[in-house]
Coordinates of C-alpha atoms in Angstrom, one line a residue:
Chain A
M523 CA -13.8 -8.4 39.6
T524 CA -10.7 -10.4 38.4
Q525 CA -10.2 -12.3 35.2
T526 CA -7.7 -15.1 34.5
A527 CA -5.3 -14.4 31.6
P528 CA -1.9 -15.6 30.6
V529 CA -0.4 -12.1 29.8
P530 CA -0.9 -8.9 31.8
P531 CA -2.5 -5.8 30.3
P532 CA -0.4 -3.0 28.8
E533 CA 1.2 -1.0 31.6
P534 CA 0.4 2.7 32.0
L535 CA 3.2 5.1 32.1
I536 CA 2.4 7.1 35.3
D537 CA 4.1 10.4 35.9
A538 CA 3.9 13.4 38.3
D539 CA 0.9 14.8 36.4
S540 CA -1.2 11.7 36.6
A541 CA -0.2 10.3 39.9
G542 CA -3.2 11.6 41.7
F543 CA -5.6 9.6 39.4
W544 CA -3.8 6.3 40.3
E545 CA -3.6 7.1 44.0
A546 CA -7.4 7.6 43.9
T547 CA -8.0 4.2 42.1
R548 CA -5.7 2.5 44.5
E549 CA -8.1 3.8 47.2
G550 CA -11.2 2.6 45.2
H551 CA -12.2 6.0 43.8
I552 CA -12.3 7.7 40.4
A553 CA -10.9 11.1 40.4
L554 CA -10.3 13.3 37.4
C555 CA -8.0 16.4 37.0
R556 CA -9.9 19.6 37.9
C557 CA -8.9 23.3 37.9
T558 CA -8.8 24.8 41.4
G559 CA -9.4 28.2 40.0
C560 CA -12.1 28.0 37.3
G561 CA -13.5 24.5 38.1
T562 CA -12.8 23.1 34.7
W563 CA -12.6 19.4 34.5
L564 CA -9.8 18.6 32.2
A565 CA -9.6 15.8 29.8
R566 CA -6.0 15.1 30.4
P567 CA -4.1 15.5 33.7
M568 CA -1.9 18.7 33.5
E569 CA -0.2 20.7 36.2
H570 CA -1.9 24.0 35.3
C571 CA -5.3 24.6 33.8
N572 CA -5.2 25.2 30.1
R573 CA -7.9 27.8 30.4
C574 CA -7.0 30.1 33.5
G575 CA -3.6 28.9 34.3
A576 CA -4.4 28.0 37.9
L577 CA -3.1 24.9 39.6
T578 CA -5.0 21.7 39.2
T579 CA -6.0 18.9 41.6
F580 CA -7.7 15.6 41.4
A581 CA -11.4 15.5 42.4
Q582 CA -13.7 12.6 42.7
I583 CA -16.4 12.3 40.0
A584 CA -19.9 10.9 40.4
G585 CA -18.9 8.0 38.1
T586 CA -21.9 8.2 35.9
G587 CA -21.9 9.1 32.2
M588 CA -23.1 7.9 28.8
I589 CA -21.9 6.0 26.0
Y590 CA -20.4 8.4 23.4
S591 CA -19.2 5.6 21.2
Y592 CA -18.3 1.9 21.4
I593 CA -16.6 -0.9 19.5
V594 CA -17.0 -4.7 19.7
V595 CA -13.6 -6.4 19.8
H596 CA -13.6 -9.7 17.9
H597 CA -10.0 -10.1 17.0
A598 CA -7.7 -10.9 19.9
S599 CA -5.1 -8.2 19.1
V600 CA -4.4 -7.6 22.8
P601 CA -3.3 -10.9 24.5
A602 CA -4.3 -9.8 28.0
F603 CA -8.0 -9.6 26.9
A604 CA -8.1 -12.5 24.2
H605 CA -10.2 -14.6 26.6
L606 CA -12.9 -11.9 26.7
V607 CA -13.5 -11.9 22.9
P608 CA -16.0 -10.7 21.8
Y609 CA -16.0 -7.7 24.2
V610 CA -17.2 -4.1 24.2
I611 CA -14.9 -1.2 24.8
A612 CA -17.0 2.0 25.4
L613 CA -15.8 5.5 25.1
V614 CA -17.9 7.0 27.9
E615 CA -18.4 10.7 28.5
F616 CA -18.7 11.4 32.2
D617 CA -21.5 13.7 33.4
E618 CA -18.6 16.1 34.3
G619 CA -17.5 16.3 30.6
P620 CA -14.3 14.3 30.0
R621 CA -14.2 11.0 28.3
L622 CA -12.3 7.8 29.3
P623 CA -12.4 4.5 27.5
G624 CA -13.2 1.3 29.2
I625 CA -14.4 -2.2 28.8
L626 CA -18.2 -2.4 29.2
L627 CA -18.5 -5.4 31.5
G628 CA -20.9 -8.2 30.8
E629 CA -21.5 -7.1 27.2
S630 CA -20.7 -8.8 23.9
G631 CA -22.4 -6.2 21.6
P632 CA -26.0 -6.9 21.1
G633 CA -28.3 -4.3 22.9
V634 CA -25.4 -1.9 23.3
A635 CA -26.1 1.6 21.9
I636 CA -24.7 5.1 21.9
G637 CA -26.3 7.4 24.5
Q638 CA -26.9 4.5 27.1
R639 CA -26.3 5.5 30.7
V640 CA -23.4 3.7 32.4
R641 CA -21.8 3.6 35.8
A642 CA -18.0 3.3 36.3
E643 CA -16.4 0.6 38.4
L644 CA -12.8 -0.2 39.0
T645 CA -11.5 -3.6 37.9
T646 CA -8.3 -5.3 38.4
F647 CA -7.5 -7.5 35.4
Q648 CA -5.2 -10.5 36.1
G649 CA -1.5 -9.5 36.2
A650 CA -2.2 -5.8 36.3
D651 CA -0.6 -3.6 38.9
E652 CA -3.2 -0.8 38.5
R653 CA -7.0 -0.8 38.5
A654 CA -8.9 0.0 35.2
V655 CA -11.9 2.1 34.9
T656 CA -14.6 -0.1 33.5
Y657 CA -18.3 0.3 33.0
R658 CA -21.8 -1.3 33.4
R659 CA -24.9 -0.3 31.8
V660 CA -27.4 1.0 34.4
Chain B
M1047 CA 11.9 32.7 -2.9
R1048 CA 13.0 29.8 -5.1
E1049 CA 10.3 27.1 -5.7
A1050 CA 10.7 23.4 -5.2
A1051 CA 9.4 20.3 -6.8
V1052 CA 9.4 16.5 -6.7
A1053 CA 12.0 15.3 -9.2
G1054 CA 12.2 11.6 -8.4
I1055 CA 10.3 8.7 -6.8
G1056 CA 11.5 5.2 -5.9
R1057 CA 10.3 2.2 -3.9
T1058 CA 11.1 -1.4 -3.2
A1059 CA 8.7 -4.3 -3.8
F1060 CA 6.1 -4.6 -1.2
S1061 CA 5.8 -7.9 0.6
K1062 CA 5.0 -9.8 3.7
C1063 CA 8.6 -10.9 4.4
S1064 CA 11.3 -8.8 3.0
G1065 CA 14.3 -10.7 4.6
R1066 CA 16.1 -7.3 4.6
T1067 CA 16.6 -4.3 7.0
P1068 CA 14.7 -1.1 6.8
L1069 CA 18.2 0.5 6.2
A1070 CA 18.6 -1.7 3.1
M1071 CA 15.2 -1.1 1.7
A1072 CA 15.4 2.7 2.4
A1073 CA 18.7 2.8 0.6
E1074 CA 17.2 0.9 -2.3
A1075 CA 14.3 3.2 -2.5
A1076 CA 16.4 6.4 -2.2
R1077 CA 18.8 5.1 -5.0
A1078 CA 15.9 4.4 -7.2
A1079 CA 14.4 7.9 -6.6
L1080 CA 17.7 9.6 -7.3
D1081 CA 18.1 7.5 -10.5
D1082 CA 14.6 8.4 -11.4
A1083 CA 15.5 12.0 -11.1
G1084 CA 18.8 11.8 -12.8
L1085 CA 20.6 12.9 -9.7
R1086 CA 23.5 11.3 -7.7
P1087 CA 23.9 10.4 -4.1
A1088 CA 26.6 13.0 -3.9
D1089 CA 24.0 15.6 -4.7
V1090 CA 22.0 14.8 -1.5
D1091 CA 22.2 17.4 1.2
G1092 CA 19.0 16.8 3.3
I1093 CA 17.1 13.7 4.5
I1094 CA 13.7 13.5 6.2
D1095 CA 11.8 10.5 7.4
F1096 CA 9.1 9.5 9.7
S1097 CA 8.4 6.4 11.8
T1098 CA 6.6 4.6 14.6
G1099 CA 8.0 1.1 15.3
D1100 CA 10.9 0.3 13.0
S1101 CA 12.7 2.5 10.5
A1102 CA 16.4 3.4 9.8
S1103 CA 17.7 6.8 10.7
G1104 CA 18.1 9.4 8.1
P1105 CA 21.9 9.9 8.6
D1106 CA 22.3 6.1 8.4
V1107 CA 20.4 5.9 5.1
A1108 CA 22.3 9.0 3.8
R1109 CA 25.6 7.2 4.5
A1110 CA 24.4 4.1 2.9
L1111 CA 23.9 6.2 -0.3
G1112 CA 27.2 7.8 0.2
A1113 CA 26.0 11.1 1.3
V1114 CA 28.1 11.9 4.4
D1115 CA 27.6 15.6 4.9
L1116 CA 24.1 16.8 5.2
G1117 CA 22.6 20.3 5.9
L1118 CA 19.5 18.9 7.3
A1119 CA 18.5 15.5 8.9
M1120 CA 15.1 15.1 10.5
D1121 CA 13.9 11.6 11.9
L1122 CA 10.2 12.4 13.0
Q1123 CA 8.4 10.1 15.5
G1124 CA 4.9 9.4 14.2
G1125 CA 2.6 7.5 12.0
G1126 CA 0.7 8.4 8.8
N1127 CA -0.1 11.8 10.5
L1128 CA 3.3 12.9 9.2
A1129 CA 3.2 11.6 5.7
V1130 CA 2.4 15.2 4.4
T1131 CA 4.6 17.0 7.0
V1132 CA 7.7 15.4 5.8
V1133 CA 7.2 16.5 2.2
G1134 CA 6.1 20.0 3.4
Q1135 CA 9.4 20.2 5.3
A1136 CA 11.4 19.1 2.4
F1137 CA 9.8 21.7 0.2
A1138 CA 10.4 24.3 3.0
S1139 CA 14.0 23.5 3.3
V1140 CA 14.7 23.7 -0.5
Q1141 CA 12.6 26.8 -0.8
A1142 CA 14.7 28.4 2.0
G1143 CA 18.0 27.5 0.5
T1144 CA 18.9 25.3 3.4
C1145 CA 19.2 22.2 1.1
D1146 CA 19.3 21.7 -2.6
V1147 CA 18.3 18.0 -2.9
V1148 CA 16.3 16.4 -0.1
V1149 CA 15.5 12.7 0.2
V1150 CA 12.2 11.9 2.0
F1151 CA 11.6 8.2 3.0
R1152 CA 9.6 5.7 4.9
S1153 CA 10.9 2.2 5.3
L1154 CA 9.6 -0.6 7.6
N1155 CA 9.1 -4.4 8.0
G1156 CA 5.5 -3.7 8.9
R1157 CA 4.4 -7.3 8.5
S1158 CA 7.5 -9.5 9.3
G1159 CA 8.8 -7.2 12.1
N1160 CA 7.0 -4.8 14.3
R1161 CA 3.3 -5.1 13.5
Y1162 CA 1.7 -1.8 14.3
G1163 CA -1.8 -3.2 14.6
R1164 CA -0.9 -5.8 17.3
G1165 CA -1.5 -5.0 20.8
D1166 CA 1.3 -7.1 22.3
R1167 CA 3.8 -4.5 21.5
P1168 CA 2.1 -1.2 21.4
A1169 CA 3.7 1.1 18.9
M1170 CA 3.8 4.2 21.2
P1171 CA 4.7 4.7 24.8
L1172 CA 1.5 4.6 27.0
R1173 CA 1.8 7.9 28.6
G1174 CA -0.5 10.9 28.7
E1175 CA -4.0 9.9 27.8
M1176 CA -2.8 6.6 26.6
Q1177 CA -2.2 5.5 30.2
F1178 CA -6.0 5.3 30.8
A1179 CA -6.4 3.3 27.5
A1180 CA -3.6 1.0 28.4
V1181 CA -5.2 -0.7 31.3
N1182 CA -8.3 -1.6 29.1
G1183 CA -6.1 -2.5 26.1
Y1184 CA -7.5 0.3 24.0
V1185 CA -4.1 0.6 22.4
I1186 CA -4.1 0.1 18.6
P1187 CA -5.5 2.2 15.7
P1188 CA -8.1 -0.4 14.6
M1189 CA -9.8 0.2 18.0
W1190 CA -9.4 4.1 17.9
I1191 CA -10.6 4.4 14.4
A1192 CA -13.5 1.9 14.7
M1193 CA -14.7 4.1 17.6
F1194 CA -14.7 7.2 15.2
A1195 CA -16.7 5.1 12.4
Q1196 CA -19.2 3.9 15.0
R1197 CA -20.0 7.5 16.0
H1198 CA -20.3 8.4 12.3
K1199 CA -22.8 5.7 11.9
H1200 CA -24.8 7.0 14.9
V1201 CA -24.8 10.7 13.6
Y1202 CA -25.3 10.1 9.9
G1203 CA -27.0 6.7 9.7
T1204 CA -24.0 5.4 7.8
T1205 CA -24.4 1.7 6.9
D1206 CA -22.0 -1.2 6.8
E1207 CA -22.5 -1.1 3.0
D1208 CA -21.3 2.5 2.9
F1209 CA -18.0 1.4 4.3
G1210 CA -18.0 -1.5 2.0
Q1211 CA -18.2 0.8 -1.1
I1212 CA -14.9 2.4 0.0
A1213 CA -13.3 -1.0 0.3
I1214 CA -14.7 -2.4 -3.0
N1215 CA -13.8 0.8 -5.0
T1216 CA -10.3 0.8 -3.6
R1217 CA -9.7 -3.0 -4.3
G1218 CA -11.0 -2.6 -7.9
H1219 CA -8.3 0.0 -8.6
A1220 CA -5.6 -2.3 -7.2
A1221 CA -6.6 -4.9 -9.7
A1222 CA -4.9 -2.6 -12.4
N1223 CA -1.8 -2.2 -10.3
P1224 CA 1.0 -4.7 -10.7
H1225 CA 2.6 -3.4 -7.5
A1226 CA -0.3 -3.9 -5.3
M1227 CA -0.2 -6.8 -2.7
Q1228 CA -4.0 -7.5 -2.9
R1229 CA -5.5 -7.3 -6.4
K1230 CA -8.3 -9.7 -6.2
V1231 CA -11.6 -7.9 -6.9
I1232 CA -14.2 -8.0 -4.1
D1233 CA -17.9 -7.4 -4.2
M1234 CA -20.4 -6.5 -1.4
D1235 CA -20.9 -10.2 -0.4
D1236 CA -17.3 -10.6 0.1
Y1237 CA -17.2 -7.6 2.1
L1238 CA -20.0 -8.2 4.4
S1239 CA -19.0 -11.9 4.9
S1240 CA -15.4 -11.0 5.8
R1241 CA -14.6 -11.5 9.5
W1242 CA -15.1 -8.9 12.2
I1243 CA -11.9 -7.2 13.5
C1244 CA -13.6 -4.7 15.8
E1245 CA -17.1 -3.6 15.0
P1246 CA -17.8 -1.7 12.9
F1247 CA -14.6 -2.8 11.0
R1248 CA -14.3 -6.0 9.2
L1249 CA -11.1 -7.4 7.6
Y1250 CA -11.7 -5.4 4.5
D1251 CA -12.0 -2.2 6.3
C1252 CA -8.4 -2.4 7.5
C1253 CA -5.3 -1.7 5.7
L1254 CA -2.5 -4.2 4.9
E1255 CA 0.7 -4.8 6.8
T1256 CA 3.7 -4.3 4.5
D1257 CA 7.5 -4.7 4.4
G1258 CA 8.9 -2.1 2.0
A1259 CA 10.3 1.5 1.4
V1260 CA 9.2 4.5 -0.6
A1261 CA 11.4 7.5 -1.2
L1262 CA 11.0 10.9 -3.0
V1263 CA 13.5 13.3 -4.1
V1264 CA 12.7 17.0 -3.8
T1265 CA 14.9 19.8 -5.4
T1266 CA 14.4 23.2 -6.9
L1267 CA 11.9 23.7 -9.6
D1268 CA 14.5 25.2 -11.9
R1269 CA 16.7 22.2 -11.5
A1270 CA 13.9 19.7 -11.8
R1271 CA 12.9 21.1 -15.1
H1272 CA 16.3 20.0 -16.4
L1273 CA 16.1 16.4 -15.0
R1274 CA 14.4 13.3 -16.4
H1275 CA 10.8 13.9 -15.7
D1276 CA 8.3 16.7 -15.6
P1277 CA 8.4 18.1 -12.2
V1278 CA 5.5 18.1 -9.8
R1279 CA 4.9 21.1 -7.7
V1280 CA 2.9 21.7 -4.5
A1281 CA -0.1 24.1 -5.2
G1282 CA -1.9 23.7 -1.7
F1283 CA -1.0 22.6 1.7
G1284 CA -2.6 22.4 5.2
E1285 CA -2.1 20.3 8.2
A1286 CA -3.9 20.1 11.6
H1287 CA -2.6 18.7 14.8
T1288 CA -5.5 19.1 17.2
H1289 CA -6.6 18.7 20.7
G1290 CA -3.2 17.3 22.1
G1291 CA -3.4 14.3 19.6
S1292 CA -6.2 13.0 21.8
W1293 CA -8.3 10.0 20.2
T1294 CA -10.7 9.9 23.2
N1295 CA -11.4 13.6 23.8
F1296 CA -11.4 14.8 20.2
P1297 CA -14.6 16.8 20.4
D1298 CA -16.6 15.3 17.5
L1299 CA -15.7 11.7 16.5
S1300 CA -17.9 11.9 13.3
E1301 CA -15.2 14.1 11.8
M1302 CA -11.3 14.0 11.9
Y1303 CA -8.4 16.4 11.8
S1304 CA -9.5 17.0 8.2
A1305 CA -12.4 19.3 9.4
Y1306 CA -9.6 21.7 10.7
A1307 CA -7.0 21.1 7.9
A1308 CA -9.5 21.9 5.2
R1309 CA -9.5 25.5 6.2
R1310 CA -5.8 25.7 5.9
L1311 CA -5.7 23.7 2.7
W1312 CA -8.3 25.3 0.7
G1313 CA -7.3 28.8 2.1
S1314 CA -3.8 28.2 0.7
T1315 CA -5.0 27.9 -2.9
G1316 CA -7.6 29.0 -5.3
L1317 CA -8.1 25.4 -6.3
R1318 CA -11.1 23.6 -4.9
P1319 CA -12.2 19.8 -4.7
R1320 CA -13.8 19.9 -8.1
D1321 CA -10.3 20.7 -9.6
M1322 CA -8.9 17.5 -8.3
D1323 CA -8.3 14.7 -10.8
V1324 CA -6.9 12.3 -8.3
A1325 CA -7.2 12.0 -4.6
C1326 CA -4.9 9.6 -2.7
M1327 CA -6.9 9.6 0.5
Y1328 CA -5.2 8.2 3.5
D1329 CA -7.0 4.8 4.0
C1330 CA -5.5 3.1 7.1
F1331 CA -9.3 2.2 7.5
T1332 CA -12.3 2.8 5.3
G1333 CA -13.6 4.9 8.3
T1334 CA -10.7 7.3 7.7
V1335 CA -11.8 7.7 4.0
M1336 CA -15.4 8.1 5.2
A1337 CA -14.6 11.1 7.3
T1338 CA -11.9 12.8 5.3
V1339 CA -13.7 12.8 1.9
E1340 CA -16.5 14.7 3.5
D1341 CA -14.3 16.9 5.6
F1342 CA -12.2 17.9 2.7
G1343 CA -15.3 19.0 0.8
F1344 CA -15.8 16.3 -2.0
C1345 CA -19.4 15.8 -0.7
P1346 CA -21.6 16.9 2.2
K1347 CA -21.1 15.2 5.7
G1348 CA -22.9 11.7 5.8
E1349 CA -22.7 11.3 2.0
T1350 CA -19.3 9.7 1.4
G1351 CA -20.9 6.1 1.0
A1352 CA -23.2 7.3 -1.7
F1353 CA -20.4 9.1 -3.4
F1354 CA -18.5 6.0 -3.7
G1355 CA -21.6 3.9 -4.4
E1356 CA -22.7 6.1 -7.4
G1357 CA -19.2 5.8 -9.0
R1358 CA -18.1 9.3 -8.3
A1359 CA -14.8 8.2 -6.8
T1360 CA -13.6 6.2 -9.7
Y1361 CA -12.8 6.5 -13.5
G1362 CA -15.5 8.6 -15.1
G1363 CA -16.6 10.1 -11.8
D1364 CA -15.8 13.3 -10.1
V1365 CA -12.4 12.2 -9.0
V1366 CA -10.4 9.0 -8.9
I1367 CA -9.8 8.1 -5.3
N1368 CA -6.7 5.9 -4.5
P1369 CA -6.1 4.6 -8.2
H1370 CA -3.2 2.5 -6.8
G1371 CA -5.4 0.7 -4.4
G1372 CA -4.2 2.8 -1.4
L1373 CA -3.1 1.3 2.0
L1374 CA -6.1 -1.0 1.9
S1375 CA -4.8 -2.8 -1.2
E1376 CA -1.4 -1.6 -2.7
G1377 CA 0.4 -1.7 0.5
Y1378 CA 0.9 0.2 4.0
L1379 CA 3.8 2.5 3.7
H1380 CA 2.3 4.9 6.2
G1381 CA 1.0 7.1 3.3
L1382 CA 4.2 7.8 1.5
N1383 CA 3.1 5.4 -1.2
H1384 CA 0.2 7.8 -1.9
H1385 CA 2.8 10.5 -2.9
Y1386 CA 4.5 8.1 -5.2
E1387 CA 1.3 7.3 -6.9
A1388 CA 0.2 10.9 -7.1
V1389 CA 3.5 11.9 -8.8
L1390 CA 3.3 8.9 -11.2
Q1391 CA -0.2 10.0 -12.2
L1392 CA 0.7 13.7 -12.8
R1393 CA 3.6 12.6 -15.0
G1394 CA 1.3 10.6 -17.1
D1395 CA 3.2 7.5 -16.3
A1396 CA 0.6 5.4 -14.5
G1397 CA 0.0 3.1 -17.4
D1398 CA -3.3 0.9 -17.3
R1399 CA -4.5 2.9 -14.4
Q1400 CA -3.6 6.4 -15.7
V1401 CA -6.3 9.0 -14.9
P1402 CA -6.7 10.9 -18.3
G1403 CA -5.3 14.3 -18.3
A1404 CA -4.5 14.4 -14.5
R1405 CA -3.1 17.8 -13.5
H1406 CA -4.0 17.9 -9.8
A1407 CA -3.8 15.4 -7.1
L1408 CA -4.9 15.7 -3.5
V1409 CA -2.8 13.6 -1.1
T1410 CA -3.9 13.3 2.5
A1411 CA -2.1 11.8 5.6
G1412 CA -3.3 10.8 9.0
A1413 CA -6.6 9.9 10.8
G1414 CA -8.2 11.0 14.0
P1415 CA -6.8 14.1 15.7
A1416 CA -3.8 14.7 13.5
G1417 CA -2.9 14.9 9.8
G1418 CA -2.7 16.9 6.8
A1419 CA -3.1 17.3 3.0
L1420 CA -1.4 18.8 0.0
I1421 CA -2.2 19.3 -3.6
Y1422 CA 0.4 18.3 -6.2
E1423 CA 0.2 20.0 -9.5
A1424 CA 1.8 18.9 -12.8
D1425 CA 4.3 21.4 -14.1
R1426 CA 3.6 21.3 -17.9

């Protein structure tokens, strides 16, 4: 899905620790950082697991989760998304454990509730080099 | 170990358009704080500040004062989460004998210059976990803290009116503060009809944007006792910088750093919440006050709204919270103005808004995953 907007979204600063996530999104997948030793899913990409110290990798997730919390943006603080106002940003807790924030597509507030199930999908917002993890209620 | 104390406080006017540099404002606030203490710029041998966005460097401010040889200069990168850290470090350096006179400041053109709450120039680099937020524009504090507030509503049944009580109480206090930027009293109708920023936050849930500077002077307690005002000591202290500074993977968004810092704070002193006469609670948003008032033990979780609504957070109640009007109504100096007010109250110099007999003031700093608190105690 693409949206027209006059200004690109803020750019992520990608580094060696997070590159695997963005490589996956460019191929159309969502992959989070996971320990190759103990299997823990890590909330933030890091080279070594902070529980057992083993090396990490990026592993594809199921893409489903639930709304842990959400906000409804009414004030156009971020120019790239001004045309979407009012829009919902959900903080989704994936079934695997970690949380990622993302716009809840097709929603403007009414009917959205904490605990609802969602599925992640990748969106390229106009002007962005990278895809964003966004969500739809299921 | 020698003890330290706050001996001087100073500030500039707070405005929407200073027309001045952060350097000029910081120098004015620091000079005012030194005058207030009865010290001279040549006495200064340490300087500590914090900033995100614009500021002036500590060494540059010291030079502007005429202090060109410092034993300590710390420019810390961060927001309100550091407003207690900088005072703690000033006290530590004086107690250790590294410095005799330390200036602590915060200076910014937060309204006419770099506007922290606007997403067109995010205040911090979008690396680490922020890279995932960047692509969705989840890049400003109103969004992150509204997310916490929404979770609090879900867990505790907190209502919009509960947040409104905090805004109303705070603005009511600002009405008695000539230095406050917003002094017009508001009621629940005003609060509920104010425009949405990001639900559940309305305009009155959000702090101001301010141009200005605040400075404190810390020296030894012995010396402070011979200067112009009664010294103010630190009687309790505790910070918590948790979960990698994560806003999105902080485990329980119905609480904040305060749930962790409370253990350190109350473990450092025999004082308890009931001993506080004043509490300058970091109020970047009403939601921050909502979580931290409970987490620091003034009331059980989920009961902050009732605490405010029943008059327990104002004159005649349990503790006067933000007698100056806080960041919501006095001005947003990233929390250093809370220290200014606390010291003023404990000296007995707060005029029309003086909390009678104030001896202990809690000051908190920060929101979300990181922050801290200290207890000031009057030395008299």
